[in-house]
CSV table of C-alpha atoms and ligand atoms in Angstrom, one decimal:
chain,number,residue,atom,x,y,z
A,1,MET,CA,88.1,128.2,121.1
A,2,GLU,CA,90.4,126.2,118.9
A,3,GLN,CA,89.8,127.0,114.8
A,4,HIS,CA,91.8,124.1,113.9
A,5,GLN,CA,92.8,120.7,114.9
A,6,GLU,CA,96.1,120.8,115.9
A,7,ILE,CA,98.4,117.7,115.3
A,8,LEU,CA,102.1,117.2,116.1
A,9,VAL,CA,104.4,115.5,113.9
A,10,ARG,CA,107.7,114.5,112.9
A,11,VAL,CA,109.9,115.5,110.0
A,12,CYS,CA,110.8,111.5,109.2
A,13,ALA,CA,112.0,112.2,105.6
A,14,ARG,CA,113.7,115.0,103.6
A,15,ASP,CA,114.4,115.0,100.1
A,16,ALA,CA,115.5,117.3,97.1
A,17,LEU,CA,112.5,117.1,94.6
A,18,ALA,CA,114.1,119.9,92.1
A,19,ASP,CA,116.3,123.1,92.0
A,20,GLY,CA,115.1,125.0,95.3
A,21,ILE,CA,112.2,122.8,95.9
A,22,VAL,CA,112.5,120.2,99.0
A,23,GLY,CA,110.4,117.2,100.0
A,24,LEU,CA,109.0,116.6,103.7
A,25,THR,CA,107.2,113.4,105.2
A,26,LEU,CA,105.7,114.0,108.0
A,27,ALA,CA,104.5,111.3,110.4
A,28,PRO,CA,102.6,111.8,114.1
A,29,VAL,CA,104.9,111.9,116.9
A,30,ASP,CA,102.2,109.5,118.7
A,31,GLY,CA,102.5,106.9,115.8
A,32,GLY,CA,99.0,107.0,115.3
A,33,GLN,CA,96.9,107.6,111.9
A,34,LEU,CA,96.4,111.2,110.7
A,35,PRO,CA,93.3,112.5,109.7
A,36,GLU,CA,92.0,112.1,106.2
A,37,TRP,CA,92.3,114.2,103.3
A,38,THR,CA,91.3,114.5,99.7
A,39,PRO,CA,93.2,115.8,96.9
A,40,GLY,CA,93.7,119.5,97.0
A,41,ALA,CA,93.7,119.5,100.7
A,42,HIS,CA,96.7,121.8,102.2
A,43,LEU,CA,97.9,121.5,106.0
A,44,ASP,CA,99.1,124.7,108.0
A,45,LEU,CA,102.6,124.1,109.3
A,46,LYS,CA,103.2,126.5,112.2
A,47,LEU,CA,107.0,127.7,112.4
A,48,PRO,CA,108.6,128.8,115.5
A,49,LEU,CA,109.1,132.2,114.6
A,50,LYS,CA,107.3,135.5,115.2
A,51,ALA,CA,105.5,137.6,112.5
A,52,ASP,CA,106.2,141.8,112.4
A,53,ASP,CA,102.6,141.6,114.5
A,54,GLY,CA,104.2,139.0,117.0
A,55,ALA,CA,101.8,136.5,116.0
A,56,GLU,CA,102.8,133.2,115.3
A,57,VAL,CA,104.2,132.0,111.5
A,58,ILE,CA,101.6,129.8,110.0
A,59,ARG,CA,102.4,128.8,106.5
A,60,GLN,CA,100.1,126.5,104.1
A,61,TYR,CA,101.4,123.5,102.1
A,62,SER,CA,99.3,121.7,99.8
A,63,LEU,CA,99.5,117.7,100.5
A,64,CYS,CA,101.1,116.0,97.3
A,65,GLY,CA,101.0,112.3,98.6
A,66,ASP,CA,98.7,109.2,98.5
A,67,PRO,CA,95.2,110.0,100.7
A,68,ARG,CA,95.5,106.6,101.3
A,69,ASP,CA,98.2,106.2,103.3
A,70,ARG,CA,97.3,107.8,106.6
A,71,SER,CA,100.8,107.0,108.2
A,72,CYS,CA,102.4,110.3,106.8
A,73,TYR,CA,101.7,113.5,104.9
A,74,ARG,CA,104.0,114.8,102.3
A,75,ILE,CA,104.8,118.5,101.1
A,76,GLY,CA,107.0,120.4,98.7
A,77,VAL,CA,107.9,123.5,99.3
A,78,LEU,CA,109.7,125.8,97.7
A,79,ARG,CA,112.1,128.2,98.7
A,80,GLU,CA,110.7,131.8,98.0
A,81,ALA,CA,113.3,134.1,97.3
A,82,ALA,CA,111.1,137.1,97.8
A,83,GLY,CA,109.3,135.4,100.8
A,84,ARG,CA,109.0,136.3,104.4
A,85,GLY,CA,111.2,133.7,105.9
A,86,GLY,CA,108.9,130.6,106.5
A,87,SER,CA,110.0,128.4,103.3
A,88,ALA,CA,113.7,129.6,104.1
A,89,TYR,CA,112.8,128.3,107.8
A,90,VAL,CA,111.5,125.0,106.3
A,91,HIS,CA,114.5,124.8,103.9
A,92,ASP,CA,117.5,125.5,106.3
A,93,ARG,CA,115.9,124.3,109.6
A,94,LEU,CA,113.7,121.3,109.2
A,95,ALA,CA,116.1,118.4,109.1
A,96,PRO,CA,114.6,115.0,109.9
A,97,GLY,CA,113.8,114.6,113.6
A,98,GLU,CA,112.5,117.8,114.3
A,99,VAL,CA,108.9,118.1,115.5
A,100,ILE,CA,106.5,120.4,114.5
A,101,ARG,CA,103.2,121.6,115.1
A,102,ILE,CA,100.4,121.2,111.9
A,103,ASN,CA,97.0,122.0,111.8
A,104,ALA,CA,94.6,119.0,110.1
A,105,PRO,CA,94.4,119.3,106.5
A,106,ARG,CA,92.0,121.8,105.2
A,107,ASN,CA,90.2,121.6,101.3
A,108,HIS,CA,89.2,124.8,99.4
A,109,PHE,CA,90.1,123.3,96.4
A,110,PRO,CA,88.2,120.2,96.0
A,111,PHE,CA,88.6,117.8,92.9
A,112,GLU,CA,85.2,117.3,91.4
A,113,PRO,CA,85.3,114.9,88.3
A,114,THR,CA,83.6,115.7,85.3
A,115,ALA,CA,83.4,114.8,81.7
A,116,ARG,CA,87.0,116.0,80.8
A,117,THR,CA,89.6,117.9,83.0
A,118,LEU,CA,92.4,120.1,81.8
A,119,PHE,CA,94.8,120.2,84.6
A,120,ILE,CA,97.4,123.4,84.3
A,121,ALA,CA,100.3,123.2,87.0
A,122,GLY,CA,103.0,126.1,87.0
A,123,GLY,CA,105.9,125.5,89.3
A,124,ILE,CA,105.2,124.5,92.8
A,125,GLY,CA,101.5,124.7,91.6
A,126,ILE,CA,101.6,121.4,90.6
A,127,THR,CA,101.7,120.2,94.6
A,128,PRO,CA,97.9,120.0,95.2
A,129,ILE,CA,97.2,119.1,91.2
A,130,LEU,CA,99.1,115.8,91.3
A,131,PRO,CA,96.9,113.9,93.8
A,132,MET,CA,94.1,115.0,91.6
A,133,VAL,CA,95.8,113.4,88.5
A,134,ARG,CA,96.3,110.5,90.3
A,135,GLN,CA,92.9,110.3,91.3
A,136,ALA,CA,91.4,111.0,87.8
A,137,ALA,CA,93.9,108.3,86.5
A,138,ALA,CA,92.9,105.8,89.1
A,139,GLU,CA,89.1,106.3,88.3
A,140,GLY,CA,89.4,106.3,84.6
A,141,HIS,CA,88.6,109.9,83.9
A,142,ASP,CA,89.6,111.5,80.6
A,143,TRP,CA,92.1,114.1,81.9
A,144,GLN,CA,95.5,116.0,80.4
A,145,LEU,CA,97.9,117.3,82.5
A,146,ILE,CA,100.4,120.6,81.4
A,147,VAL,CA,103.1,121.3,83.8
A,148,ALA,CA,104.7,124.7,83.4
A,149,THR,CA,108.2,125.4,84.8
A,150,ARG,CA,111.2,127.5,84.0
A,151,ASP,CA,113.4,124.7,83.1
A,152,ARG,CA,113.8,121.0,83.7
A,153,SER,CA,116.0,121.9,87.1
A,154,ARG,CA,112.9,123.0,88.5
A,155,LEU,CA,110.5,120.0,87.4
A,156,ALA,CA,109.7,118.3,90.4
A,157,PHE,CA,108.0,114.7,90.7
A,158,GLU,CA,109.7,113.5,87.6
A,159,ALA,CA,109.3,109.9,88.9
A,160,ASP,CA,105.2,110.5,89.6
A,161,PHE,CA,105.0,111.6,86.0
A,162,ALA,CA,106.7,108.8,84.8
A,163,ALA,CA,103.8,106.7,86.4
A,164,LEU,CA,101.2,108.2,84.2
A,165,ASP,CA,100.0,107.8,80.7
A,166,PRO,CA,102.7,109.8,78.9
A,167,ALA,CA,100.3,110.8,76.0
A,168,ARG,CA,98.3,112.8,79.1
A,169,VAL,CA,101.1,114.9,80.3
A,170,THR,CA,102.8,117.9,78.6
A,171,PHE,CA,106.0,119.6,80.0
A,172,HIS,CA,106.4,122.9,79.1
A,173,PHE,CA,109.9,125.1,80.1
A,174,HIS,CA,109.2,128.4,79.2
A,175,ALA,CA,112.9,129.4,79.3
A,176,GLU,CA,113.3,127.5,76.1
A,177,LYS,CA,109.7,128.3,74.5
A,178,GLY,CA,108.3,131.1,76.5
A,179,LEU,CA,105.4,131.4,78.3
A,180,LEU,CA,102.8,129.0,77.7
A,181,ASP,CA,100.4,129.8,74.7
A,182,LEU,CA,97.3,129.8,76.9
A,183,ASP,CA,95.0,131.2,73.6
A,184,ALA,CA,96.1,127.8,71.9
A,185,VAL,CA,95.3,125.3,74.6
A,186,LEU,CA,92.1,126.9,75.6
A,187,GLY,CA,90.7,127.9,72.2
A,188,PRO,CA,89.5,124.2,71.4
A,189,LEU,CA,87.5,123.5,74.8
A,190,GLY,CA,84.2,123.2,75.5
A,191,ALA,CA,81.5,122.8,78.0
A,192,GLU,CA,82.3,119.2,79.0
A,193,THR,CA,85.6,120.4,79.9
A,194,THR,CA,86.9,122.2,83.7
A,195,VAL,CA,90.4,123.3,83.7
A,196,TYR,CA,91.8,122.8,87.3
A,197,SER,CA,94.9,125.2,88.1
A,198,CYS,CA,97.4,126.3,90.6
A,199,GLY,CA,100.6,128.2,90.1
A,200,PRO,CA,101.7,131.7,89.7
A,201,THR,CA,99.6,134.7,90.2
A,202,GLY,CA,100.2,135.7,86.4
A,203,LEU,CA,99.0,132.5,85.4
A,204,LEU,CA,95.8,132.3,87.5
A,205,ASP,CA,95.0,135.6,86.7
A,206,ALA,CA,95.6,135.2,82.8
A,207,LEU,CA,93.1,131.9,83.0
A,208,THR,CA,90.8,133.9,85.2
A,209,GLN,CA,90.4,136.4,82.5
A,210,ARG,CA,89.8,134.2,79.8
A,211,SER,CA,87.6,131.9,81.6
A,212,GLU,CA,84.7,134.8,81.7
A,213,GLY,CA,82.4,134.3,78.9
A,214,ALA,CA,84.0,131.0,77.8
A,215,PRO,CA,82.1,127.6,77.8
A,216,TRP,CA,84.6,125.4,80.2
A,217,GLN,CA,84.7,126.0,83.8
A,218,LEU,CA,87.7,127.0,85.6
A,219,ARG,CA,88.8,126.2,89.3
A,220,ILE,CA,92.3,127.8,90.6
A,221,GLU,CA,93.6,127.7,94.0
A,222,ARG,CA,96.1,131.3,94.6
A,223,PHE,CA,99.3,131.1,96.5
A,224,ALA,CA,99.2,135.2,96.7
A,225,ALA,CA,96.6,137.6,96.1
A,226,SER,CA,96.1,139.1,92.5
A,227,GLU,CA,95.9,142.7,94.0
A,228,PRO,CA,95.2,143.9,97.6
A,229,VAL,CA,92.0,143.2,99.0
A,230,ASP,CA,89.7,146.3,100.0
A,231,THR,CA,89.0,146.1,103.4
A,232,ALA,CA,87.6,149.4,104.1
A,233,GLY,CA,83.6,149.7,104.6
A,234,LYS,CA,81.6,151.3,107.7
A,235,GLY,CA,81.9,150.2,111.2
A,236,PHE,CA,79.9,147.4,112.4
A,237,ASP,CA,80.0,145.4,115.9
A,238,VAL,CA,81.0,142.0,116.6
A,239,ILE,CA,79.5,139.4,119.2
A,240,CYS,CA,81.9,137.2,120.2
A,241,ALA,CA,80.0,133.9,121.5
A,242,SER,CA,82.2,132.5,123.9
A,243,SER,CA,81.9,135.3,126.3
A,244,GLY,CA,78.9,137.4,125.0
A,245,GLU,CA,81.7,140.4,124.4
A,246,ARG,CA,80.8,142.7,122.1
A,247,LEU,CA,83.6,144.5,120.1
A,248,ARG,CA,83.2,147.5,117.6
A,249,VAL,CA,85.2,146.9,114.1
A,250,GLY,CA,85.9,150.8,113.1
A,251,GLU,CA,85.7,151.6,109.3
A,252,GLY,CA,89.8,151.3,108.8
A,253,GLN,CA,90.0,148.1,110.6
A,254,THR,CA,89.4,144.3,110.3
A,255,ILE,CA,87.7,141.6,112.4
A,256,LEU,CA,91.3,139.9,112.8
A,257,GLU,CA,92.7,143.3,114.0
A,258,VAL,CA,89.9,144.4,116.9
A,259,VAL,CA,89.4,140.4,118.2
A,260,ARG,CA,93.0,139.2,118.4
A,261,PRO,CA,94.0,142.3,120.6
A,262,ALA,CA,91.3,141.9,122.9
A,263,GLY,CA,92.6,138.2,123.7
A,264,TYR,CA,90.4,135.8,121.4
A,265,LYS,CA,93.2,133.4,119.8
A,266,ILE,CA,92.7,133.4,116.2
A,267,GLU,CA,95.1,131.8,113.8
A,268,SER,CA,95.7,133.6,110.5
A,269,SER,CA,98.6,133.5,108.0
A,270,CYS,CA,98.3,135.5,104.5
A,271,LYS,CA,95.8,138.2,106.0
A,272,ASP,CA,94.7,138.7,102.4
A,273,GLY,CA,91.8,136.4,102.1
A,274,ILE,CA,93.4,133.7,100.1
A,275,CYS,CA,94.5,130.4,102.7
A,276,GLY,CA,91.6,130.0,104.9
A,277,THR,CA,93.7,129.9,108.1
A,278,CYS,CA,91.6,132.4,110.0
A,279,GLU,CA,88.1,131.1,108.5
A,280,THR,CA,85.5,131.8,111.3
A,281,ARG,CA,81.7,130.3,111.9
A,282,VAL,CA,79.1,132.8,111.7
A,283,LEU,CA,76.6,132.4,114.3
A,284,ARG,CA,74.1,135.3,113.3
A,285,GLY,CA,74.3,138.2,110.9
A,286,MET,CA,75.1,138.6,106.9
A,287,PRO,CA,79.0,138.5,106.5
A,288,ASP,CA,80.1,140.8,103.2
A,289,HIS,CA,82.4,138.3,101.8
A,290,ARG,CA,85.8,139.7,100.4
A,291,ASP,CA,87.8,136.6,100.4
A,292,SER,CA,88.8,134.4,97.6
A,293,VAL,CA,88.6,131.1,99.4
A,294,LEU,CA,85.1,130.1,99.4
A,295,THR,CA,83.1,129.2,96.5
A,296,ALA,CA,80.0,131.0,95.7
A,297,GLU,CA,77.9,128.2,97.1
A,298,GLU,CA,79.6,128.6,100.8
A,299,ARG,CA,79.4,132.2,100.3
A,300,ALA,CA,75.8,131.9,100.2
A,301,ALA,CA,75.5,129.4,102.8
A,302,ASN,CA,77.0,132.4,105.4
A,303,ASP,CA,78.4,129.9,107.4
A,304,TYR,CA,81.8,130.4,107.8
A,305,MET,CA,83.7,133.9,106.5
A,306,MET,CA,87.6,135.1,106.3
A,307,ILE,CA,87.9,137.5,109.5
A,308,CYS,CA,90.8,138.8,107.8
A,309,VAL,CA,89.3,140.7,105.1
A,310,SER,CA,85.6,140.2,105.2
A,311,ARG,CA,83.0,142.4,106.9
A,312,ALA,CA,79.3,142.8,107.9
A,313,GLN,CA,76.5,143.5,105.6
A,314,GLY,CA,74.5,144.8,108.6
A,315,SER,CA,75.4,146.5,111.9
A,316,GLU,CA,76.5,143.2,113.6
A,317,LEU,CA,77.5,139.7,113.6
A,318,GLU,CA,77.9,137.2,115.7
A,319,LEU,CA,80.8,134.9,115.4
A,320,ASP,CA,81.9,131.4,117.1
A,321,ILE,CA,85.2,133.0,118.9
B,401,LIG,S1,94.3,134.6,107.1
B,401,LIG,FE1,94.7,133.7,105.0
B,401,LIG,S2,92.3,134.0,104.9
B,401,LIG,FE2,92.6,135.1,106.6
């Protein structure tokens, strides 16, 4: 079974958004309309590279364009100096005219407007936040945006910020002022405020720590795990619905490590439970969720699980693979 809807797109424009950040505009090769998306969504870019385990290299990039424009998708990509080659390929090889496969957008970071919203974007974390800000502004919600980058040369989307109410937007360049003073920013917030943030692990960890017991709510999206996920646990069986085959997942193994070599085509990317690429439908049994993609409600529903990290609570799981 295919996990995701695959689409063939062509790079129709490419522009330098900031120091080390390139913007790509992707349009469908067949000229039709692209699937709908909502602010906070990301797509999977399927790169013609092989990962260490021989699997296809898939990278997630948040959509930063206008959801009403179904003719193209816009993404912004930071060249990751310590990355595994995905962002370097995008920067060095994806020129206008190149054709590439993507998976249709998915949204694990939806924007649900509340009385007040504080958006905090760190670096390239602005990409999922920007469409949320545009939606909040267009719908007349009460919002503020803090954009934190190393310095102004790293600030992407300046033209987009110029179109927003300047009284609601604050830029923080930590090469000039040091790290953002989160205690000063968060201290005055009350129960009416929801903080949406995306950015480096240090920023998101600091926000998560301060949100515990705080009156305000926090919604974040991570690009990297804050610490390795513990995937250990007792063994269990996985029943693959497409064939009826029963496979044993041993103590030191993940479901992904068992089903893929058995011939089931499962896409994956982070293998840390943060990107959602390996999301798989649960048909029977109770997962032991260990990812940081699903919300508490989604976990409780037990409809889907991330098979790169999550396990079974009981002795078996039947999965839609
Ligand atoms: S591969 Fe990223 S969540 Fe499983």
